[in-house]
Structure formats: structure tokens, C-alpha cells
Amino acid sequence: MNELIKVNNLSLGYDKKVVLKNISFSVLENDFLCVVGENGSGKSTLIKGLLGLIKPMKGSIKYNNLKQTFIGYISQDTSVDKNFPALVSEIVLSGRLNQKNINCFYNNEDFEKLDEVLKRLKIYGLKNKSFSSLSGGQRQKVLLARAMMATTKLLILDEPSNNLDYDFKKELYKILEELNEKGVTIIMITHDLDHSNLIGNKILALRSDDYFFGSVLEYVEVLHHGK
Ligand code: ADP
């Protein structure tokens, strides 16, 4: 498998405060990497680094065959958008904006992609509904669709924490697993520290002074041996 992202001896932080120190890992094409760790361990900081929103203090992040602007990103805080007066189609189409210059109109290809993504997530019926009228679960799917307008190569998700019910979470995980099976590489921050429902094939566990990176199986072993 090809390497999509290589993170080498990376340190990230703010001003003089180092949050992540000397982290190395790689993301291969078709990986499903879960990033776990206590609150404040640096999960969101890592995502900012991967998206290029903050610069490495040390080390490097290298992308192979992938432009940073082509990453589909779904932020944790969906409440910001909740009352946004827009149709589902408009919100999903806006995922295309990172590939356009300012003042550029949507074209046929964009509209075709919109329909394709909505059908893939089985929410085509919501296309002309107002975003604010949707349930929390439906809104999350719309935001996933928006991210998929930007790319079907790499999705980065900051998983919504506790405000989603268990059934919805199961459904979201199922969609993500299906996308992953069809070749989409996924990096997901999960705030759910219940290790019994880990998904994906790799884990990056951030701790205050070290980290674990490896397969889910290796991680479970480490947990059992209490390291
Ligand atoms: P997590 O996502 O794991 O909860 P964060 O990456 O949000 O952790 O935060 C890691 C540390 O970085 C925390 O101590 C937090 O206070 C600090 N931090 C986060 N954002 C900023 C910022 N913009 N400026 C300064 N410190 C920050």
C-alpha cells in the first residue's frame, strides 16, 4: 500500500508551549486510523497540523500524491452550523469551494458529484430540505457529504462527542466502514474512550508524555498488559 502521509519526529504546539513532542507515524492508502487520548492530549492540535493550520515546531508532515486542500474535514462542532439558513444541497456543494478560486460558479460536474455523494450516503431525499430542519444525525451525514465533495481520498473527522445517541453512532461507523472498504482513507479522532467499540485498523493513542502507534490488535494487547 502507498503511503499517503508521513509524519516524522513531529512537534506541535502554540507559541512556546509544546503539546505534541517527537511523534512519528504514517498513514497508508486505505487505512482507517483512530486517534484517541484524554482531553487536552493534543488530538485537535494534531488535526490542525495535518490540515496545515499550524506549522510544525520540529519535524515534518509529508503528503504523497495528495494536496492538503483536497482533504475532506468534518469538525466536531456542528452546533455552529445548526441554524444556518441554507438548503442541504447548498451546504454539501460548499465542500467544493476549496477547489475553486473566489467568484467561481459551480459547474455540471459539481452538481453530478452532489447527487452521487447524497445517494452514496442515502440522503438524496434530503437534498432540498432546509439544514436547520434536520435531526442531529441527519445533519452529521450532510456534513460528511460536504467533506466528500472535497475528496473521496482522505477524510479527517473530529468525531462528535457525547451529543449523539448510540444508534446514530453505530450508523455513522457503518457508513465510515463502508466508505473505507470502497477505498476512502479515514483519520478519525474519537472522544469515546470506551475501548470496547474501537473501529478501524490503526490506532494513534496520545498520552501526556508518550504515545502509541500501531494496529488495533497491538493496541488491545498493550491495554491488556497495562503498559
Ligand atoms: P484534545 O483535542 O486532545 O482535547 P487539544 O489539541 O485541543 O487537545 O489541546 C491540547 C493542549 O493545547 C491543551 O493544553 C490546550 O489548552 C492547548 N491549546 C489548544 N488550542 C490552543 C491554542 N489555540 N492556543 C494555545 N493553547 C492551545
Coordinates of N, CA, C and O in Angstrom, one line a residue, residues 96-219:
R96 N -17.1 21.9 -2.1 CA -16.3 22.0 -3.4 C -15.5 23.3 -3.4 O -14.6 23.4 -4.3
L97 N -15.8 24.2 -2.5 CA -15.2 25.5 -2.6 C -13.7 25.6 -2.5 O -13.0 26.4 -3.1
N98 N -13.1 24.6 -1.8 CA -11.7 24.6 -1.6 C -10.9 24.3 -2.9 O -9.7 24.4 -2.9
Q99 N -11.7 23.8 -3.9 CA -11.0 23.5 -5.1 C -11.2 24.6 -6.2 O -10.9 24.5 -7.3
K100 N -11.9 25.7 -5.7 CA -12.2 26.8 -6.7 C -11.6 28.1 -6.3 O -11.3 28.3 -5.1
N101 N -11.4 29.0 -7.3 CA -11.0 30.3 -7.0 C -12.2 31.1 -6.5 O -13.3 30.7 -6.8
I102 N -12.0 32.2 -5.8 CA -13.1 33.0 -5.4 C -13.9 33.5 -6.6 O -13.3 33.7 -7.7
N103 N -15.2 33.6 -6.5 CA -16.1 34.0 -7.6 C -16.2 33.0 -8.7 O -16.7 33.3 -9.8
C104 N -15.9 31.8 -8.4 CA -16.1 30.7 -9.5 C -17.4 30.0 -9.2 O -17.7 29.7 -8.1
F105 N -18.2 29.9 -10.3 CA -19.5 29.2 -10.1 C -19.4 27.7 -10.1 O -18.5 27.2 -10.7
Y106 N -20.4 27.1 -9.6 CA -20.5 25.6 -9.7 C -20.7 25.2 -11.1 O -21.5 25.9 -11.8
N107 N -20.2 24.1 -11.5 CA -20.5 23.6 -12.9 C -21.2 22.2 -12.8 O -21.5 21.7 -11.8
N108 N -21.5 21.7 -14.0 CA -22.2 20.5 -14.1 C -21.6 19.3 -13.3 O -22.3 18.5 -12.7
E109 N -20.3 19.3 -13.4 CA -19.6 18.2 -12.7 C -19.9 18.3 -11.2 O -20.0 17.3 -10.5
D110 N -19.9 19.5 -10.7 CA -20.2 19.7 -9.2 C -21.6 19.2 -8.9 O -21.8 18.5 -7.9
F111 N -22.6 19.5 -9.8 CA -23.9 19.1 -9.5 C -24.1 17.5 -9.6 O -24.8 16.9 -8.8
E112 N -23.3 17.0 -10.5 CA -23.3 15.5 -10.7 C -22.7 14.8 -9.4 O -23.2 13.9 -8.9
K113 N -21.6 15.4 -9.0 CA -21.0 14.9 -7.8 C -21.9 15.0 -6.6 O -21.9 14.1 -5.7
L114 N -22.6 16.1 -6.5 CA -23.5 16.4 -5.4 C -24.5 15.2 -5.3 O -24.7 14.6 -4.2
D115 N -25.2 14.9 -6.4 CA -26.1 13.8 -6.4 C -25.5 12.5 -6.1 O -26.1 11.7 -5.3
E116 N -24.3 12.2 -6.6 CA -23.6 11.0 -6.4 C -23.3 10.8 -4.9 O -23.6 9.7 -4.3
V117 N -22.8 11.9 -4.2 CA -22.5 11.8 -2.8 C -23.7 11.6 -1.9 O -23.8 10.8 -1.0
L118 N -24.8 12.3 -2.3 CA -26.0 12.2 -1.5 C -26.6 10.8 -1.6 O -27.1 10.2 -0.6
K119 N -26.5 10.2 -2.8 CA -27.0 8.9 -3.0 C -26.2 7.9 -2.2 O -26.7 6.9 -1.6
R120 N -24.9 8.1 -2.3 CA -23.9 7.2 -1.6 C -24.2 7.1 -0.1 O -24.1 6.1 0.5
L121 N -24.6 8.3 0.5 CA -24.9 8.3 1.9 C -26.4 8.1 2.2 O -26.8 8.2 3.3
K122 N -27.1 7.8 1.2 CA -28.5 7.5 1.3 C -29.3 8.7 1.9 O -30.2 8.5 2.7
I123 N -29.0 9.9 1.5 CA -29.7 11.1 2.0 C -30.2 11.9 0.8 O -30.3 13.1 0.9
Y124 N -30.3 11.3 -0.4 CA -30.7 12.1 -1.5 C -32.1 12.8 -1.3 O -32.3 13.9 -1.7
G125 N -32.9 12.1 -0.5 CA -34.2 12.7 -0.2 C -34.2 14.0 0.6 O -35.2 14.7 0.7
L126 N -33.0 14.3 1.2 CA -32.9 15.5 2.0 C -32.4 16.7 1.2 O -32.3 17.8 1.7
K127 N -32.1 16.4 -0.1 CA -31.4 17.4 -0.9 C -32.0 18.8 -0.8 O -31.3 19.8 -0.7
N128 N -33.3 19.0 -0.9 CA -33.9 20.3 -1.0 C -34.5 20.7 0.4 O -35.3 21.6 0.5
K129 N -34.1 20.0 1.4 CA -34.6 20.4 2.8 C -33.7 21.4 3.4 O -32.6 21.6 3.0
S130 N -34.3 22.2 4.3 CA -33.5 23.2 5.0 C -32.7 22.5 6.1 O -33.1 21.6 6.8
F131 N -31.4 22.9 6.1 CA -30.4 22.2 7.0 C -30.9 22.3 8.5 O -30.8 21.4 9.3
S132 N -31.6 23.5 8.8 CA -32.0 23.7 10.2 C -33.1 22.8 10.6 O -33.4 22.6 11.8
S133 N -33.8 22.2 9.6 CA -35.0 21.3 10.0 C -34.5 19.9 10.2 O -35.4 19.0 10.6
L134 N -33.3 19.6 10.1 CA -32.8 18.2 10.2 C -32.5 17.7 11.6 O -32.3 18.6 12.5
S135 N -32.5 16.4 11.8 CA -32.2 15.9 13.2 C -30.6 15.9 13.3 O -29.9 16.1 12.2
G136 N -30.1 15.8 14.5 CA -28.7 15.8 14.7 C -27.9 14.8 13.8 O -26.9 15.1 13.2
G137 N -28.5 13.6 13.7 CA -27.9 12.5 12.9 C -27.9 12.8 11.4 O -26.9 12.6 10.8
Q138 N -29.0 13.4 11.0 CA -29.1 13.8 9.6 C -28.1 14.9 9.2 O -27.4 14.9 8.2
R139 N -28.0 15.8 10.2 CA -27.0 16.9 10.0 C -25.6 16.4 9.8 O -24.8 16.9 9.0
Q140 N -25.3 15.4 10.7 CA -23.9 14.9 10.6 C -23.6 14.2 9.3 O -22.6 14.3 8.7
K141 N -24.7 13.6 8.7 CA -24.5 12.9 7.4 C -24.3 14.0 6.3 O -23.5 13.8 5.4
V142 N -25.0 15.1 6.5 CA -24.9 16.2 5.5 C -23.4 16.7 5.6 O -22.8 17.0 4.5
L143 N -22.9 16.9 6.8 CA -21.5 17.4 6.9 C -20.5 16.4 6.3 O -19.5 16.8 5.8
L144 N -20.8 15.1 6.5 CA -20.0 14.1 5.9 C -20.0 14.2 4.4 O -19.0 14.1 3.7
A145 N -21.2 14.4 3.9 CA -21.4 14.6 2.4 C -20.6 15.8 1.9 O -19.9 15.7 0.9
R146 N -20.6 16.9 2.7 CA -19.9 18.1 2.3 C -18.4 17.8 2.2 O -17.7 18.2 1.3
A147 N -17.9 17.0 3.2 CA -16.5 16.7 3.2 C -16.2 15.8 2.0 O -15.1 15.9 1.4
M148 N -17.1 14.9 1.6 CA -16.9 14.0 0.5 C -16.9 14.8 -0.8 O -16.5 14.2 -1.9
M149 N -17.5 16.0 -0.9 CA -17.4 16.8 -2.1 C -16.0 17.2 -2.3 O -15.6 17.5 -3.4
A150 N -15.2 17.4 -1.2 CA -13.9 17.9 -1.4 C -13.0 16.7 -1.8 O -12.0 16.9 -2.6
T151 N -13.3 15.5 -1.4 CA -12.4 14.4 -1.7 C -13.1 13.1 -1.4 O -14.0 13.0 -0.5
T152 N -12.7 12.1 -2.1 CA -13.1 10.8 -1.7 C -11.8 10.0 -1.4 O -11.8 8.8 -1.4
K153 N -10.7 10.7 -1.2 CA -9.5 10.1 -1.0 C -9.2 10.0 0.5 O -8.9 8.9 1.1
L154 N -9.2 11.2 1.2 CA -8.9 11.2 2.6 C -9.9 12.0 3.4 O -10.0 13.2 3.1
L155 N -10.5 11.4 4.3 CA -11.5 12.2 5.2 C -10.9 12.2 6.6 O -10.4 11.2 7.1
I156 N -10.9 13.4 7.2 CA -10.5 13.6 8.6 C -11.7 14.0 9.4 O -12.3 15.0 9.0
L157 N -12.0 13.2 10.4 CA -13.2 13.5 11.2 C -12.9 13.8 12.6 O -12.1 13.0 13.2
D158 N -13.4 14.9 13.2 CA -13.3 15.1 14.6 C -14.7 14.6 15.1 O -15.6 15.3 15.0
E159 N -14.7 13.4 15.6 CA -16.0 12.8 15.9 C -16.8 13.6 17.0 O -16.2 14.0 18.0
P160 N -18.0 13.8 16.7 CA -18.8 14.5 17.7 C -18.9 13.7 19.0 O -19.0 12.5 18.9
S161 N -18.7 14.3 20.1 CA -18.6 13.6 21.3 C -19.9 13.0 21.8 O -20.7 12.4 21.0
N162 N -20.3 13.4 23.0 CA -21.4 12.7 23.6 C -22.8 13.1 23.1 O -23.8 12.5 23.5
N163 N -22.9 14.1 22.2 CA -24.3 14.6 21.9 C -25.0 13.7 20.9 O -26.1 14.1 20.5
L164 N -24.4 12.6 20.5 CA -25.1 11.8 19.5 C -25.5 10.5 20.2 O -24.7 9.9 21.0
D165 N -26.7 10.0 19.9 CA -27.1 8.8 20.6 C -26.4 7.5 20.0 O -25.8 7.6 18.9
Y166 N -26.5 6.5 20.7 CA -25.7 5.2 20.4 C -26.1 4.7 19.0 O -25.2 4.3 18.2
D167 N -27.4 4.7 18.7 CA -27.8 4.2 17.4 C -27.2 5.0 16.2 O -26.8 4.4 15.2
F168 N -27.2 6.3 16.4 CA -26.7 7.1 15.4 C -25.2 6.8 15.2 O -24.7 6.7 14.1
K169 N -24.5 6.7 16.3 CA -23.1 6.4 16.3 C -22.8 5.1 15.5 O -21.9 5.1 14.6
K170 N -23.6 4.1 15.8 CA -23.4 2.9 15.1 C -23.6 3.0 13.6 O -22.9 2.5 12.8
E171 N -24.6 3.9 13.3 CA -24.9 4.1 11.8 C -23.8 4.8 11.2 O -23.3 4.5 10.1
L172 N -23.2 5.8 11.9 CA -22.1 6.6 11.3 C -20.9 5.7 11.1 O -20.3 5.7 10.1
Y173 N -20.6 4.9 12.1 CA -19.5 4.0 12.0 C -19.7 3.0 10.8 O -18.7 2.7 10.1
K174 N -20.9 2.6 10.6 CA -21.2 1.6 9.5 C -20.9 2.3 8.2 O -20.2 1.8 7.3
I175 N -21.4 3.6 8.0 CA -21.1 4.3 6.8 C -19.6 4.5 6.6 O -19.1 4.3 5.5
L176 N -18.9 4.8 7.7 CA -17.5 5.1 7.5 C -16.7 3.8 7.1 O -15.8 3.8 6.3
E177 N -17.2 2.7 7.7 CA -16.5 1.4 7.4 C -16.8 1.0 5.9 O -15.9 0.5 5.2
E178 N -18.0 1.3 5.4 CA -18.3 1.1 4.0 C -17.5 1.9 3.1 O -17.0 1.5 2.1
L179 N -17.4 3.2 3.5 CA -16.5 4.1 2.7 C -15.1 3.6 2.6 O -14.4 3.6 1.6
N180 N -14.6 3.2 3.8 CA -13.2 2.7 3.9 C -13.1 1.4 3.0 O -12.0 1.3 2.3
E181 N -14.1 0.5 3.1 CA -14.0 -0.7 2.2 C -13.9 -0.3 0.8 O -13.3 -1.0 0.0
K182 N -14.5 0.8 0.4 CA -14.5 1.2 -1.0 C -13.3 2.1 -1.3 O -13.3 2.8 -2.4
G183 N -12.3 2.2 -0.4 CA -11.1 2.8 -0.8 C -10.8 4.2 -0.2 O -9.8 4.8 -0.5
V184 N -11.7 4.7 0.7 CA -11.5 6.0 1.3 C -10.6 5.9 2.5 O -10.9 5.0 3.3
T185 N -9.6 6.6 2.6 CA -8.7 6.6 3.8 C -9.3 7.5 4.8 O -9.8 8.6 4.5
I186 N -9.4 7.1 6.1 CA -10.1 7.8 7.1 C -9.1 8.0 8.3 O -8.5 7.1 8.7
I187 N -9.1 9.3 8.8 CA -8.5 9.5 10.1 C -9.6 10.1 11.0 O -10.3 11.0 10.6
M188 N -9.8 9.4 12.1 CA -10.9 9.9 13.0 C -10.5 10.1 14.4 O -9.9 9.1 15.0
I189 N -10.7 11.3 14.9 CA -10.5 11.5 16.3 C -11.7 11.0 17.0 O -12.8 11.3 16.7
T190 N -11.5 10.1 18.0 CA -12.6 9.7 18.8 C -12.5 10.1 20.2 O -11.4 9.9 20.9
H191 N -13.5 10.7 20.8 CA -13.5 11.2 22.1 C -14.1 10.2 23.1 O -14.3 10.4 24.2
D192 N -14.5 9.0 22.4 CA -15.1 8.0 23.2 C -14.0 7.0 23.7 O -13.4 6.3 22.9
L193 N -13.8 7.1 25.0 CA -12.6 6.2 25.4 C -13.1 4.8 25.8 O -12.3 4.1 26.4
D194 N -14.3 4.5 25.4 CA -14.7 3.1 25.6 C -14.1 2.2 24.6 O -14.5 2.2 23.4
H195 N -13.0 1.5 25.0 CA -12.2 0.8 24.1 C -12.9 -0.4 23.5 O -12.4 -1.1 22.6
S196 N -14.1 -0.7 24.0 CA -14.7 -1.9 23.5 C -15.3 -1.8 22.1 O -15.5 -2.7 21.4
N197 N -15.5 -0.5 21.7 CA -16.0 -0.4 20.3 C -15.1 0.4 19.4 O -15.4 1.3 18.7
L198 N -13.8 0.0 19.5 CA -12.8 0.6 18.6 C -13.1 0.2 17.2 O -13.5 -1.0 16.9
I199 N -12.9 1.1 16.2 CA -13.1 0.7 14.8 C -11.8 1.1 14.1 O -10.9 1.8 14.6
G200 N -11.7 0.7 12.9 CA -10.5 1.0 12.1 C -9.5 -0.1 12.2 O -9.7 -1.1 12.8
N201 N -8.3 0.2 11.5 CA -7.2 -0.8 11.6 C -6.0 -0.3 12.3 O -5.2 -1.1 12.8
K202 N -5.9 1.0 12.5 CA -4.7 1.5 13.3 C -5.2 2.5 14.4 O -6.2 3.1 14.3
I203 N -4.3 2.6 15.3 CA -4.6 3.5 16.5 C -3.4 4.4 16.7 O -2.3 3.9 16.8
L204 N -3.7 5.6 16.9 CA -2.7 6.5 17.5 C -3.2 7.0 18.8 O -4.3 7.7 18.9
A205 N -2.6 6.6 19.9 CA -3.1 6.9 21.3 C -2.1 8.0 21.8 O -0.9 7.7 22.0
L206 N -2.6 9.2 22.1 CA -1.8 10.2 22.6 C -1.9 10.2 24.1 O -3.0 10.1 24.7
R207 N -0.7 10.3 24.8 CA -0.7 10.4 26.2 C 0.1 11.6 26.6 O 0.7 12.2 25.7
S208 N 0.1 11.9 27.9 CA 0.8 13.2 28.3 C 2.3 13.2 27.9 O 2.8 14.2 27.4
D209 N 3.0 12.1 28.1 CA 4.4 12.2 27.7 C 4.9 11.1 26.7 O 6.1 11.0 26.5
D210 N 4.0 10.3 26.2 CA 4.4 9.4 25.1 C 3.2 9.1 24.3 O 2.1 9.8 24.4
Y211 N 3.3 8.2 23.4 CA 2.2 7.8 22.5 C 2.4 6.4 22.0 O 3.4 5.8 22.1
F212 N 1.2 5.9 21.6 CA 1.3 4.5 21.0 C 0.8 4.7 19.5 O -0.2 5.4 19.2
F213 N 1.5 4.0 18.6 CA 1.0 3.9 17.2 C 1.2 2.5 16.8 O 2.2 1.9 16.9
G214 N 0.1 1.9 16.3 CA 0.2 0.5 15.8 C -1.2 0.0 15.4 O -2.1 0.8 15.2
S215 N -1.3 -1.3 15.2 CA -2.6 -1.8 14.7 C -3.5 -1.9 15.9 O -3.1 -1.9 17.1
V216 N -4.8 -2.1 15.6 CA -5.8 -2.2 16.7 C -5.5 -3.4 17.6 O -5.5 -3.3 18.8
L217 N -5.0 -4.5 17.0 CA -4.7 -5.7 17.7 C -3.6 -5.4 18.7 O -3.6 -5.8 19.9
E218 N -2.5 -4.8 18.2 CA -1.4 -4.5 19.1 C -1.8 -3.6 20.2 O -1.4 -3.7 21.4
Y219 N -2.7 -2.6 19.9 CA -3.2 -1.7 21.0 C -4.0 -2.5 22.1 O -3.8 -2.2 23.3

